[in-house]
Coordinates of C-alpha atoms in Angstrom, one line a residue:
M58 CA 86.9 72.7 69.2
V59 CA 84.5 70.6 71.1
K60 CA 81.8 68.9 69.1
Q61 CA 78.3 68.9 70.4
V62 CA 76.5 65.5 70.7
Y63 CA 72.8 65.1 71.1
L64 CA 71.0 61.9 72.2
L65 CA 67.2 61.7 71.9
T66 CA 65.5 59.0 73.9
G67 CA 61.9 58.2 74.7
R68 CA 59.2 55.6 74.7
P69 CA 58.0 54.1 71.4
G70 CA 55.6 56.3 69.4
T71 CA 56.4 59.6 71.1
G72 CA 57.7 61.3 67.9
K73 CA 61.5 61.0 68.3
T74 CA 62.1 60.3 64.6
S75 CA 59.7 63.0 63.5
L76 CA 61.5 65.5 65.7
I77 CA 64.9 64.5 64.3
K78 CA 63.6 64.8 60.7
Q79 CA 62.2 68.3 61.4
A80 CA 65.4 69.4 63.0
I81 CA 67.5 68.2 60.1
A82 CA 65.2 69.9 57.5
G83 CA 65.6 73.2 59.3
M84 CA 69.3 73.1 59.8
R85 CA 71.9 75.3 58.3
G86 CA 75.4 73.8 58.5
K87 CA 76.7 70.2 58.8
A88 CA 75.5 67.4 60.9
G89 CA 76.3 63.8 61.2
G90 CA 74.7 60.8 62.7
F91 CA 71.7 58.5 62.2
Y92 CA 68.2 57.7 63.3
T93 CA 66.2 54.5 63.1
E94 CA 62.8 53.9 61.5
E95 CA 60.4 51.0 62.0
I96 CA 59.8 48.7 59.1
R97 CA 56.1 48.0 59.2
G98 CA 53.5 46.3 57.1
Q99 CA 49.8 45.6 57.6
G100 CA 50.0 47.1 61.1
V101 CA 52.9 44.8 62.2
R102 CA 56.5 45.8 63.0
Y103 CA 58.9 43.7 61.1
G104 CA 62.2 45.4 62.1
F105 CA 64.2 48.6 62.1
R106 CA 66.1 50.5 59.4
L107 CA 69.1 52.7 60.3
V108 CA 69.2 55.9 58.2
T109 CA 72.3 58.1 58.2
L110 CA 71.9 61.9 57.9
D111 CA 73.7 61.7 54.5
G112 CA 70.9 59.5 53.1
Q113 CA 72.3 56.0 53.3
S114 CA 70.3 53.2 55.0
A115 CA 70.7 49.7 56.1
I116 CA 68.5 47.1 57.9
L117 CA 69.4 47.1 61.6
A118 CA 67.0 44.3 62.6
H119 CA 64.3 42.3 60.9
I120 CA 62.2 39.2 61.7
D121 CA 63.6 37.4 58.6
I122 CA 67.2 37.8 59.9
H123 CA 68.0 34.7 61.9
S124 CA 70.7 35.5 64.6
P125 CA 71.3 34.7 68.2
Y126 CA 71.4 38.5 68.9
R127 CA 68.1 40.1 69.9

């Protein structure tokens, strides 16, 4: 059986995460994967959080993480 894979791309602020959350909420059956959310405070973006479809999360990027990778 071939598994289907969907990739959603677009410019910032176009509603990609909102669309994914709506699609997941309306699903019957199993799905796997992740989406990213901005970490914001006082109108400033501080980083990104990775959220798996089974509810786990981790910091993907943050201004307080010092690394040579950007």
